[in-house]
CSV table of C-alpha atoms and ligand atoms in Angstrom, one decimal:
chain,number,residue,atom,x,y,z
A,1,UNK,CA,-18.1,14.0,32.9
A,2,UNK,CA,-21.3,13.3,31.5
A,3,UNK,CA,-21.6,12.7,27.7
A,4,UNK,CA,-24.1,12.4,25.3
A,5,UNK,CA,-24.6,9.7,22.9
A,6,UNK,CA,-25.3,11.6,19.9
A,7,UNK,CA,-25.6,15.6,18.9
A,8,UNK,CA,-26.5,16.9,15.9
A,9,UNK,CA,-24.1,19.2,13.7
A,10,UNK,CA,-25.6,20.8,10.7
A,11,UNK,CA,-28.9,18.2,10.8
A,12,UNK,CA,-26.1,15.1,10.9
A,13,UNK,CA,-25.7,13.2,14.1
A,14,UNK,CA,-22.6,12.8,15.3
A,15,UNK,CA,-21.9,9.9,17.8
A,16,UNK,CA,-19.9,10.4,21.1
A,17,UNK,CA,-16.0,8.4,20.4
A,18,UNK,CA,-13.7,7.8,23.1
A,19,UNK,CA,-10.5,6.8,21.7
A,20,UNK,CA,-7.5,5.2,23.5
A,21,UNK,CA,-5.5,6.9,26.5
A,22,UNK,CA,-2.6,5.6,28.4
A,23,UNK,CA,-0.6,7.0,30.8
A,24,UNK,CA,2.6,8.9,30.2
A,25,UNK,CA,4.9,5.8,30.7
A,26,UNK,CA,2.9,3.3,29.0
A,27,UNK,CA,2.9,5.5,25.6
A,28,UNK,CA,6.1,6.1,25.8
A,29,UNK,CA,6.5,2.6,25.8
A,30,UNK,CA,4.0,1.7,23.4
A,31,UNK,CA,5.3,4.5,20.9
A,32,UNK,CA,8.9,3.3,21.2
A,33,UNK,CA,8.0,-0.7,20.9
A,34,UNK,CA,5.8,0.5,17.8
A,35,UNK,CA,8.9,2.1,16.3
A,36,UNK,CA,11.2,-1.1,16.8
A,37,UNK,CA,8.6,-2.6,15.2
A,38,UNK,CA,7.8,-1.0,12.0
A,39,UNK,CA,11.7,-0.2,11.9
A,40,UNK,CA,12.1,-3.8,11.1
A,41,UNK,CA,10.1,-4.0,7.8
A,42,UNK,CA,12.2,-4.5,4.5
A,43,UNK,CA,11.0,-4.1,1.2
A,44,UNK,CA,11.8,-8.2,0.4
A,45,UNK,CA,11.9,-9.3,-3.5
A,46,UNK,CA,12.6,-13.2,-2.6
A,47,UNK,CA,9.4,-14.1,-1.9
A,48,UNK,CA,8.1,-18.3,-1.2
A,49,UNK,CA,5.4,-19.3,-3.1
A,50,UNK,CA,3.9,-20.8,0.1
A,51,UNK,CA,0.0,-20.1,0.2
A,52,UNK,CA,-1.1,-17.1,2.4
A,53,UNK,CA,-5.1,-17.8,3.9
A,54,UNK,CA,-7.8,-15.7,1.7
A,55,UNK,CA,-8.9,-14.6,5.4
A,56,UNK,CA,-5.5,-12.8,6.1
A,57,UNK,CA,-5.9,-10.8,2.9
A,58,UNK,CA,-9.2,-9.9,3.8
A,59,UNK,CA,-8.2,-8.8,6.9
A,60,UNK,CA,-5.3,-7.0,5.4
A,61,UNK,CA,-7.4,-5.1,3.0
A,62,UNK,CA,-10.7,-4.4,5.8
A,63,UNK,CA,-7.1,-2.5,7.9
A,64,UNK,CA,-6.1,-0.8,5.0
A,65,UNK,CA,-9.6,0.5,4.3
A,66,UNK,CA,-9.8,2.3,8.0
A,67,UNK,CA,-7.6,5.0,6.3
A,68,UNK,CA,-9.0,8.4,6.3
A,69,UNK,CA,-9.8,9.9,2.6
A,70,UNK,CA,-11.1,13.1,1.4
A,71,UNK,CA,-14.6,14.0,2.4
A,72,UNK,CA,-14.6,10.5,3.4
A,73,UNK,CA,-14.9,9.0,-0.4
A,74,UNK,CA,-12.6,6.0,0.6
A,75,UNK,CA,-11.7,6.6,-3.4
A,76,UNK,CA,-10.3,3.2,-4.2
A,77,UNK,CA,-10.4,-0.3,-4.7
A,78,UNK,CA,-8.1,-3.2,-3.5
A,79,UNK,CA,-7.7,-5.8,-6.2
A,80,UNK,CA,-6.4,-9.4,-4.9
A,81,UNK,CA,-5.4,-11.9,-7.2
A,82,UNK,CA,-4.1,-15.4,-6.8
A,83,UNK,CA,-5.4,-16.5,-10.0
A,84,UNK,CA,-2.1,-18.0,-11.6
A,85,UNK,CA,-3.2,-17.8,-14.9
A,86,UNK,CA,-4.0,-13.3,-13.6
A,87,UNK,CA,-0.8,-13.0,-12.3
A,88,UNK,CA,1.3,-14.3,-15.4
A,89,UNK,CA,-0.7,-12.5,-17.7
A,90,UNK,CA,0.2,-8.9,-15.0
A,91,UNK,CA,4.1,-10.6,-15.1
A,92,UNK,CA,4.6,-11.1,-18.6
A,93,UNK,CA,2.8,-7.7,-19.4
A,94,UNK,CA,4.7,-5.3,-16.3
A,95,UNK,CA,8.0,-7.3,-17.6
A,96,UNK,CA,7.3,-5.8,-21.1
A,97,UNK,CA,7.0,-2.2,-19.7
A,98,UNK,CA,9.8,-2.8,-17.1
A,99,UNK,CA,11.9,-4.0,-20.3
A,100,UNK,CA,11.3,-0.6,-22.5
A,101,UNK,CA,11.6,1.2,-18.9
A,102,UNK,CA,15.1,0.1,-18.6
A,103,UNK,CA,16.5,-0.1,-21.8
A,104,UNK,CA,15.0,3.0,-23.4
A,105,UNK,CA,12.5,5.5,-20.7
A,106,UNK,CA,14.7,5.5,-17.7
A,107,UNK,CA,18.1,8.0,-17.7
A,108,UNK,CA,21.5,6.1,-17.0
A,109,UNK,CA,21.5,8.3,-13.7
A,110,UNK,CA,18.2,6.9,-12.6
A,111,UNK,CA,19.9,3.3,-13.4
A,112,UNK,CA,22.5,3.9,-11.5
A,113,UNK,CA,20.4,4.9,-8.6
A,114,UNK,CA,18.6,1.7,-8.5
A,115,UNK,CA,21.6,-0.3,-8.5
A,116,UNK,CA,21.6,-0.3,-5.0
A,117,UNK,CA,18.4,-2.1,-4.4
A,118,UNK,CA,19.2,-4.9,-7.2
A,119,UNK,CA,16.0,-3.9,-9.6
A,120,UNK,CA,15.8,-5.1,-12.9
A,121,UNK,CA,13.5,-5.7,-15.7
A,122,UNK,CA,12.7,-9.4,-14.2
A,123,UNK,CA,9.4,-9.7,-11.9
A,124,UNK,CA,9.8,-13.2,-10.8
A,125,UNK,CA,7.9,-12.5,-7.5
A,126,UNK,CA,4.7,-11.6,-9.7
A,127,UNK,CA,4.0,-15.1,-10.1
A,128,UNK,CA,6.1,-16.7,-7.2
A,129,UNK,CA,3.9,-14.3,-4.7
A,130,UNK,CA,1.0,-16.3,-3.2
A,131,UNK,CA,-0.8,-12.8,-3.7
A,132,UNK,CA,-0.9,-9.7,-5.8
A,133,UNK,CA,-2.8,-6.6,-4.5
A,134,UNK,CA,-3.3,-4.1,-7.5
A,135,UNK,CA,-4.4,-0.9,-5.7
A,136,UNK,CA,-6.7,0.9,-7.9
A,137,UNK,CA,-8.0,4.9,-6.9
A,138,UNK,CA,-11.1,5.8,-8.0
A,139,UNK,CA,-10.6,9.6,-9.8
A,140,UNK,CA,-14.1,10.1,-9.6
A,141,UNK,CA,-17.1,8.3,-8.1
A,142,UNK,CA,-19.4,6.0,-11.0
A,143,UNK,CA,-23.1,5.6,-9.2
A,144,UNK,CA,-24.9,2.9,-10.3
A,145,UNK,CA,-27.1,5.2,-12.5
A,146,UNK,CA,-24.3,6.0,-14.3
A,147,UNK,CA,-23.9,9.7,-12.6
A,148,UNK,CA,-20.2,10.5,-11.8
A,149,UNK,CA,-19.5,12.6,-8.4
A,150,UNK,CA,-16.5,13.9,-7.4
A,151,UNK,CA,-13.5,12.8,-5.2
A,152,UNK,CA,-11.3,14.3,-3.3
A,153,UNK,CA,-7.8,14.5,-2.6
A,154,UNK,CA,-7.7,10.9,-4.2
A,155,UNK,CA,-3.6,10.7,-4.5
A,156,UNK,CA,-3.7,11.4,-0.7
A,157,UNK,CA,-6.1,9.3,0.5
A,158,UNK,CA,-5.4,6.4,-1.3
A,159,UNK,CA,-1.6,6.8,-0.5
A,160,UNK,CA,-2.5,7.1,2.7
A,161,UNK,CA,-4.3,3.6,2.9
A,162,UNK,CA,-1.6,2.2,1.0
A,163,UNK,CA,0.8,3.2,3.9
A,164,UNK,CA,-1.5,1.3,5.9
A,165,UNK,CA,-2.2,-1.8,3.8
A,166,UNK,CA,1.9,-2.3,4.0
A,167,UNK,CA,1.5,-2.1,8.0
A,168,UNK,CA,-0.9,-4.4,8.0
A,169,UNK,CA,1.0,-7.0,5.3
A,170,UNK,CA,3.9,-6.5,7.7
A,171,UNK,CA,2.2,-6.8,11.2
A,172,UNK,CA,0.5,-10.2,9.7
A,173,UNK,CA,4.3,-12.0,9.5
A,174,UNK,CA,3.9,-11.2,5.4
A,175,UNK,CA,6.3,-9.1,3.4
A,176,UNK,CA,5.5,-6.9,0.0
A,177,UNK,CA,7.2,-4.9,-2.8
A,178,UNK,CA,5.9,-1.5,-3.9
A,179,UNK,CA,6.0,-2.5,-7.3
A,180,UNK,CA,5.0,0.5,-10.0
A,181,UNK,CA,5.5,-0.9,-13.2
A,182,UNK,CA,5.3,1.9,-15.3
A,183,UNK,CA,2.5,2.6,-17.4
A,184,UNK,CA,0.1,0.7,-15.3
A,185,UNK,CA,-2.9,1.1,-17.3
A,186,UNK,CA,-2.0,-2.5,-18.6
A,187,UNK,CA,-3.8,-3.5,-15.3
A,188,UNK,CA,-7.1,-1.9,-15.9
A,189,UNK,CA,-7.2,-3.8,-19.0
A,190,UNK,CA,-6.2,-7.3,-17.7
A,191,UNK,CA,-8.5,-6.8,-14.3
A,192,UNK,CA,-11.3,-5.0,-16.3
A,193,UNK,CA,-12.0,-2.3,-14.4
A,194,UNK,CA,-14.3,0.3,-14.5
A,195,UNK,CA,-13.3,4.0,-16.2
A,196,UNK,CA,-13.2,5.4,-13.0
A,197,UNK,CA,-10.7,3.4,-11.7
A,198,UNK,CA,-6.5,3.8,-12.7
A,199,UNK,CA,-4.0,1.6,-11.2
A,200,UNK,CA,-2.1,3.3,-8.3
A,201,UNK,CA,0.3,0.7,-6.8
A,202,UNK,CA,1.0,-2.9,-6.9
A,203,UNK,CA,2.3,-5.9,-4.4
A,204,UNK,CA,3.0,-8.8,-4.1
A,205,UNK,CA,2.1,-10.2,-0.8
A,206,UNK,CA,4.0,-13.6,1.2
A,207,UNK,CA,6.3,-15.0,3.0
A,208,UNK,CA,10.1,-14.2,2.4
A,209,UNK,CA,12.1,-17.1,0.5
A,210,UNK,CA,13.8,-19.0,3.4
A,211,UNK,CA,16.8,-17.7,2.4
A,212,UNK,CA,16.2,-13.8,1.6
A,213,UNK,CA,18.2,-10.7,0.8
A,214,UNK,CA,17.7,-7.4,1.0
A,215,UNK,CA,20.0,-4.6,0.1
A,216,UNK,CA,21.9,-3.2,2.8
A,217,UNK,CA,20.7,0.2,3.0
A,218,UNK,CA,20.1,2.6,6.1
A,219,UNK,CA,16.9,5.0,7.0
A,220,UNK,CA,17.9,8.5,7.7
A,221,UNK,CA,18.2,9.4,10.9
A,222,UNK,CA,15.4,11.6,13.0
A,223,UNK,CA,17.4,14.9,13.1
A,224,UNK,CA,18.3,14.1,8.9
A,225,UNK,CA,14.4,13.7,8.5
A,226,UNK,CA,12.7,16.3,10.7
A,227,UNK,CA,12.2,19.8,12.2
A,228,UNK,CA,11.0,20.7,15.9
A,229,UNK,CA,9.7,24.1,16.2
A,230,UNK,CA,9.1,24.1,19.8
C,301,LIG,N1,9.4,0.6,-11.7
C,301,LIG,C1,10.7,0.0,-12.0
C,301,LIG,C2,11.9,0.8,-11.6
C,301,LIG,C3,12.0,1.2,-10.2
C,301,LIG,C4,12.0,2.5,-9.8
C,301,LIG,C5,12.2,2.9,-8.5
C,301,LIG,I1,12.2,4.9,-8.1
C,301,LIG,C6,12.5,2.0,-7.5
C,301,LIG,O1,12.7,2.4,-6.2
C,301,LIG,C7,12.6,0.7,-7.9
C,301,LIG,C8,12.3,0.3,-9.2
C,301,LIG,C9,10.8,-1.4,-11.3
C,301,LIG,O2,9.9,-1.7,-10.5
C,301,LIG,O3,11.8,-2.1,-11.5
């Protein structure tokens, strides 16, 4: 069938896309192998301090920035820092809001529900990590006149490309931490960003400790964490 190159919808082109298709076999195969893949990503704590290629970041971060967003805003910004003199002043500054978290802001329930994944107020891997990536989303759009536009569905889209950006750590051989120290606007400070920008997630980005640990916890199972409605 014969397709153009471009149309126009509304005055804007569009450009012909052909995306992937396999056969019924092969994506049956390619969807299950993609599974066993992703199913074997931990959240890892113990991390090396072996150094991790400025390139593989990139690439990382270029992946992670593929995600859709709202209106196509890409509303965010992917700070990466190896600076060690950064990353103690993030450590010694998340450790002092992790330290009021869990001795004053967080209920004894919540405690106890964390027991299981060994948290505490101690953030070693935010200087052992090779890498930090502070994940900033943009609430609104600063031009460089100084007009703000609007974004949209920001906590989406930039969730979104976070989901992504751990994919990507993970298909590179690297692990990562969601780490939310909580308040986070310490980072805006200490990374001087722009008002338009509030920190959304950070992690830590390396290789696993030769000798790692990870709690032993199981995933639910498909019938625990969907519906069919066929
Ligand atoms: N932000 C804290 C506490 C914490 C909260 C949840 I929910 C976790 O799944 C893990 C930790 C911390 O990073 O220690």
């Amino acid at each position: 069938m014969h397709q153009e190159d471009e149309i126009f919808r509304d005055g804007y082109r569009h450009i012909s896309y052909r995306g992937e298709k396999f056969s019924s076999e092969e994506m049956l195969e390619r969807s299950r192998q993609f599974y066993k893949w992703l199913n074997k990503r931990r959240s890892v704590r113990d991390f090396s301090n072996e150094p991790v290629p400025r390139e593989v970041i990139e690439n990382i971060l270029k992946s992670a920035s593929t995600a859709p967003s709202g209106a196509h805003k890409q509303p965010w910004t992917f700070c990466a820092v190896s600076n060690i003199a950064l990353k103690k002043k993030i450590k010694a500054a998340a450790e002092e809001e992790e330290k009021e978290n869990y001795n004053n802001r967080m209920s004894s329930r919540w405690k106890e529900e964390l027991k299981a994944l060994g948290t505490n107020e101690h953030k070693p891997f935010l200087e052992t990590a090779p890498w930090l990536i502070v994940v900033f989303k943009k609430v609104f759009e600063l031009e460089e006149n100084g007009q703000k536009s609007n974004n949209y569905y920001v906590n989406e889209s930039v969730g979104i490309a976070c989901g992504m950006l751990i994919s990507a750590i993970h298909h590179a051989g690297l692990v990562t931490l969601t780490h939310t120290p909580s308040p986070m606007n310490f980072l805006t400070e200490v990374l001087q960003r722009p008002a338009n920008e509030r920190a959304f997630l950070l992690l830590p980005v390396g290789y696993q400790k030769e000798l790692a640990y990870v709690p032993d916890i199981k995933r639910r199972s498909l019938e625990e964490v969907s519906c069919f409605y066929e």
